[in-house]
Amino acid sequence: MSCGEYVGIDIAKAELVIATPAAMLLRVPNDPGGFKALIARLKSLSVAMVVMESTGCYGREAATALIAAGFRVAIVQPGRVRHFAASLGIRAKTDPIDAQVIARFAAATTPQPLTPAAPGVAHLRALV
């Protein structure tokens, strides 16, 4: 069992909304400048894992930046998170609520973190 906060990220094309199970932390642009601000903020916390839903290409760069900064990152299936939210009676769907639900889901289920890819594998995946 890891010590620290689970952090959930709701990913959109333009921005990332970041929360812990207890509170929303911040919003940052979904770009390299936003990733730097996110990493700086997370380094001030005790973070067990950063968790985001599988959203295709929109979260890939953020996950890569977080892993490079030394954070444990997991990507989970959106349907599992939605079912978890429904089990809690949470029907509202806003970005801050979604980020908090992702963090709560992570704290309850402790998803498997990503394993950093070997050099060159990311490039090969992009080609496929």
The first five atom37 places (N, CA, C, CB, O) and aatype in JSON, in Angstrom:
{
  "aatype": [12, 15, 4, 7, 6, 18, 19, 7, 9, 3, 9, 0, 11, 0, 6, 10, 19, 9, 0, 16, 14, 0, 0, 12, 10, 10, 1, 19, 14, 2, 3, 14, 7, 7, 13, 11, 0, 10, 9, 0, 1, 10, 11, 15, 10, 15, 19, 0, 12, 19, 19, 12, 6, 15, 16, 7, 4, 18, 7, 1, 6, 0, 0, 16, 0, 10, 9, 0, 0, 7, 13, 1, 19, 0, 9, 19, 5, 14, 7, 1, 19, 1, 8, 13, 0, 0, 15, 10, 7, 9, 1, 0, 11, 16, 3, 14, 9, 3, 0, 5, 19, 9, 0, 1, 13, 0, 0, 0, 16, 16, 14, 5, 14, 10, 16, 14, 0, 0, 14, 7, 19, 0, 8, 10, 1, 0, 10, 19],
  "atom_mask": [
    [1, 1, 1, 1, 1],
    [1, 1, 1, 1, 1],
    [1, 1, 1, 1, 1],
    [1, 1, 1, 0, 1],
    [1, 1, 1, 1, 1],
    [1, 1, 1, 1, 1],
    [1, 1, 1, 1, 1],
    [1, 1, 1, 0, 1],
    [1, 1, 1, 1, 1],
    [1, 1, 1, 1, 1],
    [1, 1, 1, 1, 1],
    [1, 1, 1, 1, 1],
    [1, 1, 1, 1, 1],
    [1, 1, 1, 1, 1],
    [1, 1, 1, 1, 1],
    [1, 1, 1, 1, 1],
    [1, 1, 1, 1, 1],
    [1, 1, 1, 1, 1],
    [1, 1, 1, 1, 1],
    [1, 1, 1, 1, 1],
    [1, 1, 1, 1, 1],
    [1, 1, 1, 1, 1],
    [1, 1, 1, 1, 1],
    [1, 1, 1, 1, 1],
    [1, 1, 1, 1, 1],
    [1, 1, 1, 1, 1],
    [1, 1, 1, 1, 1],
    [1, 1, 1, 1, 1],
    [1, 1, 1, 1, 1],
    [1, 1, 1, 1, 1],
    [1, 1, 1, 1, 1],
    [1, 1, 1, 1, 1],
    [1, 1, 1, 0, 1],
    [1, 1, 1, 0, 1],
    [1, 1, 1, 1, 1],
    [1, 1, 1, 1, 1],
    [1, 1, 1, 1, 1],
    [1, 1, 1, 1, 1],
    [1, 1, 1, 1, 1],
    [1, 1, 1, 1, 1],
    [1, 1, 1, 1, 1],
    [1, 1, 1, 1, 1],
    [1, 1, 1, 1, 1],
    [1, 1, 1, 1, 1],
    [1, 1, 1, 1, 1],
    [1, 1, 1, 1, 1],
    [1, 1, 1, 1, 1],
    [1, 1, 1, 1, 1],
    [1, 1, 1, 1, 1],
    [1, 1, 1, 1, 1],
    [1, 1, 1, 1, 1],
    [1, 1, 1, 1, 1],
    [1, 1, 1, 1, 1],
    [1, 1, 1, 1, 1],
    [1, 1, 1, 1, 1],
    [1, 1, 1, 0, 1],
    [1, 1, 1, 1, 1],
    [1, 1, 1, 1, 1],
    [1, 1, 1, 0, 1],
    [1, 1, 1, 1, 1],
    [1, 1, 1, 1, 1],
    [1, 1, 1, 1, 1],
    [1, 1, 1, 1, 1],
    [1, 1, 1, 1, 1],
    [1, 1, 1, 1, 1],
    [1, 1, 1, 1, 1],
    [1, 1, 1, 1, 1],
    [1, 1, 1, 1, 1],
    [1, 1, 1, 1, 1],
    [1, 1, 1, 0, 1],
    [1, 1, 1, 1, 1],
    [1, 1, 1, 1, 1],
    [1, 1, 1, 1, 1],
    [1, 1, 1, 1, 1],
    [1, 1, 1, 1, 1],
    [1, 1, 1, 1, 1],
    [1, 1, 1, 1, 1],
    [1, 1, 1, 1, 1],
    [1, 1, 1, 0, 1],
    [1, 1, 1, 1, 1],
    [1, 1, 1, 1, 1],
    [1, 1, 1, 1, 1],
    [1, 1, 1, 1, 1],
    [1, 1, 1, 1, 1],
    [1, 1, 1, 1, 1],
    [1, 1, 1, 1, 1],
    [1, 1, 1, 1, 1],
    [1, 1, 1, 1, 1],
    [1, 1, 1, 0, 1],
    [1, 1, 1, 1, 1],
    [1, 1, 1, 1, 1],
    [1, 1, 1, 1, 1],
    [1, 1, 1, 1, 1],
    [1, 1, 1, 1, 1],
    [1, 1, 1, 1, 1],
    [1, 1, 1, 1, 1],
    [1, 1, 1, 1, 1],
    [1, 1, 1, 1, 1],
    [1, 1, 1, 1, 1],
    [1, 1, 1, 1, 1],
    [1, 1, 1, 1, 1],
    [1, 1, 1, 1, 1],
    [1, 1, 1, 1, 1],
    [1, 1, 1, 1, 1],
    [1, 1, 1, 1, 1],
    [1, 1, 1, 1, 1],
    [1, 1, 1, 1, 1],
    [1, 1, 1, 1, 1],
    [1, 1, 1, 1, 1],
    [1, 1, 1, 1, 1],
    [1, 1, 1, 1, 1],
    [1, 1, 1, 1, 1],
    [1, 1, 1, 1, 1],
    [1, 1, 1, 1, 1],
    [1, 1, 1, 1, 1],
    [1, 1, 1, 1, 1],
    [1, 1, 1, 1, 1],
    [1, 1, 1, 1, 1],
    [1, 1, 1, 1, 1],
    [1, 1, 1, 0, 1],
    [1, 1, 1, 1, 1],
    [1, 1, 1, 1, 1],
    [1, 1, 1, 1, 1],
    [1, 1, 1, 1, 1],
    [1, 1, 1, 1, 1],
    [1, 1, 1, 1, 1],
    [1, 1, 1, 1, 1],
    [1, 1, 1, 1, 1]
  ],
  "atom_positions": [
    [[0.84, -1.18, 0.0], [0.0, 0.0, 0.0], [0.88, 1.24, 0.0], [-0.96, 0.0, 1.22], [1.83, 1.33, 0.79]],
    [[0.59, 2.18, -0.87], [1.4, 3.38, -1.01], [0.92, 4.47, -0.07], [1.37, 3.87, -2.44], [-0.27, 4.61, 0.2]],
    [[1.87, 5.24, 0.41], [1.54, 6.41, 1.22], [1.39, 7.6, 0.29], [2.63, 6.68, 2.31], [2.09, 7.69, -0.72]],
    [[0.5, 8.49, 0.61], [0.33, 9.69, -0.19], [-1.04, 9.76, -0.82], [0.0, 0.0, 0.0], [-1.86, 8.85, -0.68]],
    [[-1.25, 10.84, -1.51], [-2.53, 11.14, -2.16], [-2.61, 10.46, -3.53], [-2.72, 12.65, -2.31], [-1.62, 10.34, -4.25]],
    [[-3.8, 10.05, -3.86], [-4.09, 9.64, -5.23], [-4.61, 10.88, -5.94], [-5.12, 8.44, -5.29], [-5.46, 11.59, -5.41]],
    [[-4.1, 11.12, -7.11], [-4.46, 12.3, -7.87], [-5.15, 11.86, -9.15], [-3.22, 13.19, -8.18], [-4.62, 11.03, -9.89]],
    [[-6.33, 12.41, -9.4], [-7.08, 12.11, -10.61], [-6.98, 13.27, -11.58], [0.0, 0.0, 0.0], [-7.0, 14.43, -11.18]],
    [[-6.87, 12.94, -12.86], [-6.81, 13.97, -13.89], [-7.92, 13.71, -14.9], [-5.43, 14.0, -14.6], [-8.0, 12.64, -15.5]],
    [[-8.79, 14.71, -15.07], [-9.78, 14.67, -16.14], [-9.14, 15.34, -17.34], [-11.15, 15.37, -15.72], [-8.72, 16.5, -17.26]],
    [[-9.07, 14.63, -18.45], [-8.34, 15.1, -19.62], [-9.3, 15.59, -20.69], [-7.44, 14.0, -20.17], [-10.27, 14.91, -21.03]],
    [[-9.01, 16.76, -21.21], [-9.71, 17.29, -22.38], [-8.65, 17.73, -23.38], [-10.67, 18.48, -21.99], [-7.47, 17.79, -23.06]],
    [[-9.08, 18.03, -24.57], [-8.14, 18.45, -25.61], [-7.38, 19.7, -25.18], [-8.89, 18.71, -26.92], [-6.17, 19.81, -25.42]],
    [[-8.07, 20.66, -24.55], [-7.46, 21.94, -24.24], [-6.91, 22.04, -22.82], [-8.45, 23.02, -24.44], [-5.98, 22.82, -22.58]],
    [[-7.46, 21.27, -21.87], [-7.01, 21.44, -20.48], [-7.06, 20.15, -19.7], [-7.83, 22.48, -19.79], [-7.71, 19.18, -20.08]],
    [[-6.34, 20.18, -18.57], [-6.34, 19.09, -17.61], [-6.91, 19.63, -16.31], [-4.9, 18.49, -17.41], [-6.53, 20.71, -15.87]],
    [[-7.82, 18.89, -15.7], [-8.37, 19.26, -14.4], [-7.87, 18.22, -13.41], [-9.96, 19.33, -14.42], [-8.06, 17.01, -13.6]],
    [[-7.23, 18.69, -12.34], [-6.54, 17.82, -11.41], [-7.19, 17.91, -10.03], [-5.04, 18.19, -11.33], [-7.49, 19.0, -9.55]],
    [[-7.41, 16.73, -9.4], [-8.04, 16.69, -8.08], [-7.49, 15.54, -7.26], [-9.58, 16.57, -8.21], [-6.93, 14.58, -7.79]],
    [[-7.67, 15.65, -5.95], [-7.45, 14.54, -5.03], [-8.84, 14.02, -4.67], [-6.63, 14.99, -3.73], [-9.84, 14.61, -5.09]],
    [[-8.95, 12.93, -3.91], [-10.28, 12.48, -3.52], [-11.06, 13.53, -2.73], [-10.16, 11.22, -2.7], [-12.29, 13.53, -2.74]],
    [[-10.36, 14.43, -2.05], [-11.03, 15.41, -1.19], [-11.26, 16.77, -1.83], [-10.24, 15.6, 0.03], [-12.18, 17.48, -1.42]],
    [[-10.47, 17.15, -2.83], [-10.58, 18.52, -3.34], [-10.0, 18.67, -4.74], [-9.9, 19.48, -2.41], [-9.1, 17.93, -5.14]],
    [[-10.53, 19.64, -5.46], [-9.95, 19.99, -6.74], [-8.67, 20.78, -6.48], [-10.95, 20.82, -7.62], [-8.63, 21.63, -5.59]],
    [[-7.62, 20.5, -7.24], [-6.34, 21.17, -7.04], [-6.13, 22.33, -8.01], [-5.21, 20.18, -7.18], [-5.89, 23.46, -7.6]],
    [[-6.22, 22.04, -9.3], [-5.96, 23.08, -10.29], [-6.39, 22.65, -11.68], [-4.49, 23.45, -10.3], [-6.7, 21.48, -11.93]],
    [[-6.4, 23.63, -12.57], [-6.61, 23.42, -14.0], [-5.37, 23.94, -14.7], [-7.92, 24.14, -14.53], [-4.85, 25.0, -14.35]],
    [[-4.9, 23.2, -15.68], [-3.75, 23.65, -16.46], [-4.02, 23.36, -17.94], [-2.44, 22.95, -15.99], [-4.81, 22.47, -18.26]],
    [[-3.39, 24.12, -18.83], [-3.53, 23.8, -20.25], [-2.93, 22.43, -20.56], [-2.85, 24.89, -21.11], [-1.97, 22.01, -19.91]],
    [[-3.49, 21.74, -21.52], [-2.98, 20.44, -21.94], [-1.86, 20.68, -22.96], [-4.12, 19.55, -22.54], [-2.0, 20.38, -24.15]],
    [[-0.75, 21.21, -22.46], [0.41, 21.5, -23.3], [1.65, 21.45, -22.42], [0.27, 22.88, -24.01], [1.53, 21.36, -21.2]],
    [[2.85, 21.52, -23.01], [4.07, 21.41, -22.21], [4.16, 22.42, -21.06], [5.26, 21.58, -23.09], [4.67, 22.07, -19.99]],
    [[3.69, 23.63, -21.23], [3.69, 24.61, -20.15], [2.78, 24.18, -19.01], [0.0, 0.0, 0.0], [3.12, 24.34, -17.83]],
    [[1.62, 23.63, -19.36], [0.71, 23.12, -18.35], [1.28, 21.93, -17.61], [0.0, 0.0, 0.0], [1.09, 21.8, -16.4]],
    [[2.0, 21.07, -18.33], [2.62, 19.91, -17.68], [3.65, 20.37, -16.65], [3.29, 18.99, -18.74], [3.74, 19.79, -15.56]],
    [[4.41, 21.41, -16.98], [5.41, 21.93, -16.03], [4.72, 22.45, -14.77], [6.25, 23.06, -16.68], [5.19, 22.2, -13.66]],
    [[3.62, 23.19, -14.94], [2.88, 23.71, -13.79], [2.3, 22.56, -12.97], [1.75, 24.67, -14.25], [2.34, 22.6, -11.74]],
    [[1.77, 21.55, -13.63], [1.21, 20.38, -12.96], [2.28, 19.67, -12.14], [0.58, 19.41, -13.98], [2.07, 19.35, -10.97]],
    [[3.42, 19.42, -12.75], [4.51, 18.71, -12.07], [5.0, 19.51, -10.87], [5.68, 18.45, -13.05], [5.26, 18.94, -9.81]],
    [[5.13, 20.82, -11.03], [5.57, 21.66, -9.91], [4.58, 21.57, -8.75], [5.72, 23.14, -10.36], [4.99, 21.47, -7.6]],
    [[3.28, 21.59, -9.05], [2.26, 21.51, -8.0], [2.28, 20.15, -7.32], [0.87, 21.8, -8.58], [2.18, 20.05, -6.1]],
    [[2.4, 19.09, -8.13], [2.38, 17.74, -7.56], [3.62, 17.46, -6.72], [2.26, 16.7, -8.67], [3.56, 16.68, -5.77]],
    [[4.74, 18.08, -7.07], [5.96, 17.87, -6.29], [5.83, 18.45, -4.88], [7.16, 18.49, -7.0], [6.6, 18.09, -3.99]],
    [[4.87, 19.36, -4.69], [4.66, 19.92, -3.35], [3.77, 19.03, -2.49], [4.05, 21.32, -3.47], [3.55, 19.32, -1.31]],
    [[3.25, 17.96, -3.07], [2.38, 17.02, -2.36], [3.09, 15.69, -2.19], [1.04, 16.83, -3.12], [4.11, 15.43, -2.82]],
    [[2.54, 14.85, -1.35], [2.97, 13.47, -1.26], [2.01, 12.67, -2.15], [2.97, 12.94, 0.24], [0.87, 12.41, -1.76]],
    [[2.47, 12.3, -3.33], [1.6, 11.66, -4.33], [1.91, 10.18, -4.43], [1.78, 12.34, -5.71], [3.04, 9.78, -4.71]],
    [[0.89, 9.35, -4.19], [1.04, 7.91, -4.33], [0.99, 7.51, -5.8], [-0.05, 7.16, -3.53], [1.79, 6.69, -6.27]],
    [[0.04, 8.1, -6.53], [-0.13, 7.76, -7.94], [-0.99, 8.82, -8.61], [-0.77, 6.35, -8.09], [-1.88, 9.41, -7.99]],
    [[-0.71, 9.04, -9.88], [-1.52, 9.93, -10.71], [-2.3, 9.03, -11.65], [-0.64, 11.0, -11.49], [-1.73, 8.18, -12.32]],
    [[-3.63, 9.23, -11.7], [-4.49, 8.36, -12.49], [-5.32, 9.18, -13.44], [-5.39, 7.5, -11.57], [-5.85, 10.24, -13.08]],
    [[-5.44, 8.7, -14.67], [-6.26, 9.34, -15.69], [-6.99, 8.28, -16.47], [-5.41, 10.23, -16.63], [-6.59, 7.12, -16.51]],
    [[-8.08, 8.71, -17.1], [-8.83, 7.78, -17.95], [-8.15, 7.66, -19.3], [-10.3, 8.23, -18.11], [-7.43, 8.56, -19.74]],
    [[-8.39, 6.55, -19.95], [-7.89, 6.33, -21.29], [-8.68, 7.22, -22.25], [-8.01, 4.83, -21.7], [-9.88, 7.02, -22.46]],
    [[-8.01, 8.21, -22.82], [-8.68, 9.16, -23.71], [-7.99, 9.25, -25.06], [-8.73, 10.55, -23.07], [-8.09, 10.27, -25.75]],
    [[-7.31, 8.21, -25.44], [-6.61, 8.26, -26.72], [-5.41, 9.18, -26.64], [0.0, 0.0, 0.0], [-4.64, 9.13, -25.68]],
    [[-5.26, 10.01, -27.63], [-4.05, 10.83, -27.75], [-4.01, 12.01, -26.79], [-3.93, 11.33, -29.14], [-2.92, 12.54, -26.55]],
    [[-5.12, 12.46, -26.23], [-5.13, 13.68, -25.43], [-4.34, 13.59, -24.13], [-6.53, 14.06, -25.12], [-3.84, 14.61, -23.65]],
    [[-4.21, 12.43, -23.55], [-3.49, 12.3, -22.29], [-2.1, 11.72, -22.41], [0.0, 0.0, 0.0], [-1.36, 11.66, -21.42]],
    [[-1.73, 11.29, -23.59], [-0.45, 10.59, -23.78], [0.75, 11.46, -23.37], [-0.29, 10.17, -25.23], [1.63, 10.99, -22.66]],
    [[0.78, 12.71, -23.83], [1.92, 13.57, -23.52], [1.99, 13.9, -22.04], [1.85, 14.86, -24.33], [3.07, 13.97, -21.46]],
    [[0.83, 14.1, -21.41], [0.81, 14.38, -19.97], [1.34, 13.18, -19.2], [-0.63, 14.73, -19.51], [2.15, 13.34, -18.28]],
    [[0.91, 11.99, -19.56], [1.38, 10.78, -18.88], [2.89, 10.62, -19.05], [0.65, 9.53, -19.42], [3.59, 10.28, -18.1]],
    [[3.38, 10.87, -20.25], [4.81, 10.76, -20.51], [5.6, 11.76, -19.67], [5.1, 10.99, -22.0], [6.64, 11.41, -19.11]],
    [[5.11, 13.0, -19.58], [5.8, 14.03, -18.79], [5.8, 13.66, -17.31], [5.13, 15.4, -19.0], [6.8, 13.86, -16.63]],
    [[4.68, 13.14, -16.81], [4.59, 12.76, -15.4], [5.53, 11.6, -15.07], [3.15, 12.39, -15.04], [6.19, 11.6, -14.03]],
    [[5.58, 10.61, -15.95], [6.48, 9.47, -15.73], [7.93, 9.95, -15.75], [6.26, 8.38, -16.81], [8.73, 9.53, -14.92]],
    [[8.27, 10.82, -16.7], [9.63, 11.35, -16.78], [10.0, 12.13, -15.53], [9.77, 12.24, -18.01], [11.18, 12.19, -15.16]],
    [[9.0, 12.74, -14.86], [9.25, 13.49, -13.63], [9.29, 12.59, -12.4], [8.17, 14.56, -13.45], [9.5, 13.07, -11.29]],
    [[9.09, 11.28, -12.6], [9.23, 10.34, -11.5], [7.93, 9.94, -10.81], [0.0, 0.0, 0.0], [7.97, 9.27, -9.78]],
    [[6.78, 10.32, -11.36], [5.5, 9.95, -10.75], [5.04, 8.59, -11.27], [4.43, 11.02, -11.04], [5.31, 8.22, -12.41]],
    [[4.35, 7.86, -10.4], [3.67, 6.63, -10.82], [2.38, 7.05, -11.49], [3.4, 5.64, -9.6], [1.61, 7.84, -10.93]],
    [[2.13, 6.54, -12.69], [0.96, 6.94, -13.48], [0.2, 5.69, -13.9], [1.38, 7.77, -14.72], [0.8, 4.7, -14.31]],
    [[-1.12, 5.75, -13.78], [-1.98, 4.66, -14.25], [-3.03, 5.25, -15.18], [-2.65, 3.9, -13.06], [-3.51, 6.36, -14.97]],
    [[-3.38, 4.48, -16.19], [-4.46, 4.85, -17.11], [-5.54, 3.8, -16.96], [-3.95, 4.97, -18.6], [-5.27, 2.6, -17.11]],
    [[-6.76, 4.25, -16.67], [-7.86, 3.33, -16.39], [-8.97, 3.48, -17.43], [-8.41, 3.56, -14.98], [-9.05, 4.49, -18.13]],
    [[-9.81, 2.47, -17.51], [-10.92, 2.48, -18.46], [-12.04, 3.41, -17.96], [-11.46, 1.04, -18.67], [-12.46, 3.3, -16.81]],
    [[-12.51, 4.31, -18.82], [-13.56, 5.25, -18.4], [-14.83, 4.56, -17.9], [-13.92, 6.15, -19.55], [-15.46, 5.06, -16.96]],
    [[-15.21, 3.45, -18.48], [-16.42, 2.75, -18.06], [-16.34, 2.28, -16.61], [0.0, 0.0, 0.0], [-17.33, 2.34, -15.89]],
    [[-15.18, 1.82, -16.19], [-15.01, 1.38, -14.79], [-15.19, 2.56, -13.84], [-13.6, 0.73, -14.58], [-15.8, 2.42, -12.78]],
    [[-14.66, 3.72, -14.23], [-14.79, 4.9, -13.38], [-16.24, 5.35, -13.33], [-13.89, 6.05, -13.9], [-16.72, 5.74, -12.26]],
    [[-16.96, 5.31, -14.46], [-18.37, 5.7, -14.49], [-19.2, 4.78, -13.61], [-18.91, 5.67, -15.93], [-20.08, 5.25, -12.88]],
    [[-18.94, 3.47, -13.67], [-19.67, 2.53, -12.81], [-19.36, 2.78, -11.34], [-19.32, 1.07, -13.19], [-20.25, 2.69, -10.49]],
    [[-18.11, 3.09, -11.05], [-17.72, 3.42, -9.67], [-18.49, 4.66, -9.21], [-16.19, 3.67, -9.58], [-19.02, 4.67, -8.1]],
    [[-18.56, 5.69, -10.05], [-19.29, 6.91, -9.69], [-20.76, 6.59, -9.44], [-19.16, 7.98, -10.82], [-21.36, 7.08, -8.48]],
    [[-21.34, 5.76, -10.3], [-22.75, 5.39, -10.13], [-22.95, 4.64, -8.81], [-23.23, 4.53, -11.3], [-23.97, 4.82, -8.15]],
    [[-21.98, 3.81, -8.44], [-22.11, 3.06, -7.18], [-22.07, 3.99, -5.97], [-21.0, 2.02, -7.06], [-22.58, 3.65, -4.9]],
    [[-21.48, 5.16, -6.14], [-21.43, 6.17, -5.07], [-22.62, 7.12, -5.14], [-20.13, 6.95, -5.15], [-22.77, 7.99, -4.28]],
    [[-23.45, 6.96, -6.16], [-24.6, 7.85, -6.33], [-24.24, 9.18, -6.97], [0.0, 0.0, 0.0], [-25.0, 10.14, -6.88]],
    [[-23.09, 9.24, -7.61], [-22.64, 10.48, -8.27], [-23.07, 10.43, -9.73], [-21.09, 10.66, -8.15], [-22.56, 9.64, -10.52]],
    [[-24.02, 11.28, -10.06], [-24.52, 11.31, -11.44], [-24.07, 12.55, -12.18], [-26.03, 11.23, -11.46], [-24.05, 12.57, -13.41]],
    [[-23.71, 13.59, -11.45], [-23.26, 14.83, -12.08], [-21.95, 14.57, -12.82], [-23.07, 15.96, -11.03], [-21.14, 13.74, -12.4]],
    [[-21.76, 15.28, -13.93], [-20.55, 15.1, -14.73], [-19.98, 16.45, -15.1], [-20.85, 14.27, -16.0], [-20.31, 17.01, -16.15]],
    [[-19.13, 16.96, -14.24], [-18.35, 18.16, -14.59], [-16.89, 17.75, -14.52], [-18.67, 19.37, -13.61], [-16.56, 16.72, -13.94]],
    [[-16.02, 18.54, -15.1], [-14.6, 18.17, -15.08], [-14.04, 18.04, -13.66], [-13.79, 19.21, -15.85], [-13.35, 17.06, -13.39]],
    [[-14.31, 18.98, -12.75], [-13.79, 18.81, -11.39], [-14.36, 17.57, -10.68], [-14.11, 20.04, -10.57], [-13.64, 16.88, -9.97]],
    [[-15.65, 17.29, -10.88], [-16.25, 16.1, -10.27], [-15.61, 14.85, -10.87], [-17.79, 16.07, -10.48], [-15.27, 13.92, -10.14]],
    [[-15.43, 14.83, -12.18], [-14.81, 13.67, -12.82], [-13.4, 13.43, -12.29], [-14.78, 13.85, -14.35], [-13.02, 12.29, -12.03]],
    [[-12.61, 14.5, -12.13], [-11.24, 14.36, -11.63], [-11.25, 13.8, -10.2], [-10.5, 15.72, -11.66], [-10.43, 12.95, -9.86]],
    [[-12.18, 14.27, -9.38], [-12.29, 13.75, -8.01], [-12.72, 12.29, -7.99], [-13.27, 14.59, -7.2], [-12.21, 11.5, -7.2]],
    [[-13.65, 11.94, -8.86], [-14.11, 10.54, -8.92], [-12.96, 9.64, -9.37], [-15.32, 10.39, -9.89], [-12.81, 8.53, -8.84]],
    [[-12.17, 10.09, -10.32], [-11.01, 9.3, -10.77], [-10.05, 9.09, -9.6], [-10.28, 10.0, -11.95], [-9.54, 7.98, -9.41]],
    [[-9.8, 10.14, -8.82], [-8.91, 10.01, -7.66], [-9.5, 9.05, -6.62], [-8.67, 11.39, -7.02], [-8.77, 8.23, -6.06]],
    [[-10.79, 9.15, -6.36], [-11.44, 8.24, -5.41], [-11.4, 6.8, -5.91], [-12.9, 8.68, -5.16], [-11.17, 5.87, -5.14]],
    [[-11.63, 6.62, -7.22], [-11.55, 5.29, -7.83], [-10.14, 4.71, -7.62], [-11.9, 5.36, -9.34], [-9.99, 3.55, -7.26]],
    [[-9.13, 5.53, -7.85], [-7.74, 5.07, -7.69], [-7.45, 4.68, -6.25], [-6.77, 6.17, -8.15], [-6.82, 3.65, -6.0]],
    [[-7.91, 5.49, -5.3], [-7.68, 5.19, -3.89], [-8.37, 3.88, -3.49], [-8.18, 6.33, -3.01], [-7.86, 3.14, -2.65]],
    [[-9.52, 3.61, -4.09], [-10.28, 2.4, -3.74], [-9.75, 1.15, -4.44], [-11.75, 2.59, -4.1], [-9.84, 0.05, -3.88]],
    [[-9.19, 1.3, -5.64], [-8.82, 0.13, -6.42], [-7.32, -0.06, -6.63], [-9.47, 0.21, -7.74], [-6.89, -1.14, -7.04]],
    [[-6.52, 0.95, -6.36], [-5.07, 0.92, -6.59], [-4.72, 0.3, -7.94], [-4.37, 0.14, -5.46], [-4.22, -0.83, -7.99]],
    [[-4.98, 1.02, -9.04], [-4.7, 0.47, -10.37], [-3.22, 0.22, -10.61], [-5.24, 1.4, -11.43], [-2.35, 0.8, -9.96]],
    [[-2.95, -0.64, -11.56], [-1.58, -0.99, -11.94], [-0.93, 0.19, -12.65], [-1.57, -2.25, -12.85], [-1.47, 0.67, -13.64]],
    [[0.22, 0.67, -12.16], [0.88, 1.8, -12.84], [1.5, 1.36, -14.17], [1.97, 2.4, -11.94], [1.82, 0.19, -14.38]],
    [[1.64, 2.32, -15.06], [2.29, 2.07, -16.34], [3.75, 1.75, -16.11], [2.14, 3.27, -17.28], [4.37, 2.24, -15.17]],
    [[4.3, 0.93, -16.96], [5.72, 0.66, -16.97], [6.34, 1.53, -18.05], [6.03, -0.87, -17.2], [5.88, 1.5, -19.19]],
    [[7.36, 2.31, -17.72], [7.97, 3.15, -18.75], [8.43, 2.3, -19.93], [9.15, 3.95, -18.17], [9.02, 1.23, -19.75]],
    [[8.16, 2.78, -21.12], [8.53, 2.06, -22.34], [10.04, 2.13, -22.56], [7.78, 2.62, -23.56], [10.69, 3.1, -22.19]],
    [[10.56, 1.09, -23.16], [11.97, 1.07, -23.53], [12.22, 2.15, -24.59], [12.4, -0.34, -24.05], [11.3, 2.5, -25.32]],
    [[13.42, 2.66, -24.67], [13.71, 3.69, -25.68], [13.31, 3.22, -27.08], [15.2, 4.06, -25.66], [13.6, 2.09, -27.47]],
    [[12.67, 4.08, -27.82], [12.26, 3.77, -29.18], [10.89, 3.15, -29.3], [0.0, 0.0, 0.0], [10.29, 3.18, -30.37]],
    [[10.35, 2.58, -28.21], [9.05, 1.92, -28.26], [7.93, 2.94, -28.51], [8.79, 1.14, -26.95], [7.01, 2.67, -29.29]],
    [[8.0, 4.09, -27.87], [6.98, 5.12, -28.08], [6.93, 5.54, -29.54], [7.25, 6.35, -27.2], [5.85, 5.74, -30.1]],
    [[8.08, 5.66, -30.14], [8.12, 6.03, -31.57], [7.51, 4.93, -32.43], [9.58, 6.3, -32.02], [6.76, 5.22, -33.36]],
    [[7.81, 3.69, -32.12], [7.22, 2.58, -32.88], [5.71, 2.52, -32.71], [7.84, 1.26, -32.44], [4.99, 2.26, -33.67]],
    [[5.23, 2.76, -31.49], [3.79, 2.77, -31.25], [3.11, 3.87, -32.05], [3.49, 2.95, -29.76], [2.02, 3.67, -32.58]],
    [[3.75, 5.02, -32.14], [3.18, 6.14, -32.9], [3.09, 5.79, -34.38], [4.03, 7.42, -32.7], [2.16, 6.22, -35.06]],
    [[4.03, 5.04, -34.87], [4.02, 4.64, -36.29], [2.91, 3.64, -36.57], [5.37, 4.05, -36.68], [2.36, 3.63, -37.67]],
    [[2.58, 2.8, -35.6], [1.54, 1.8, -35.78], [0.21, 2.47, -35.53], [1.74, 0.57, -34.83], [-0.83, 1.83, -35.62]]
  ]
}
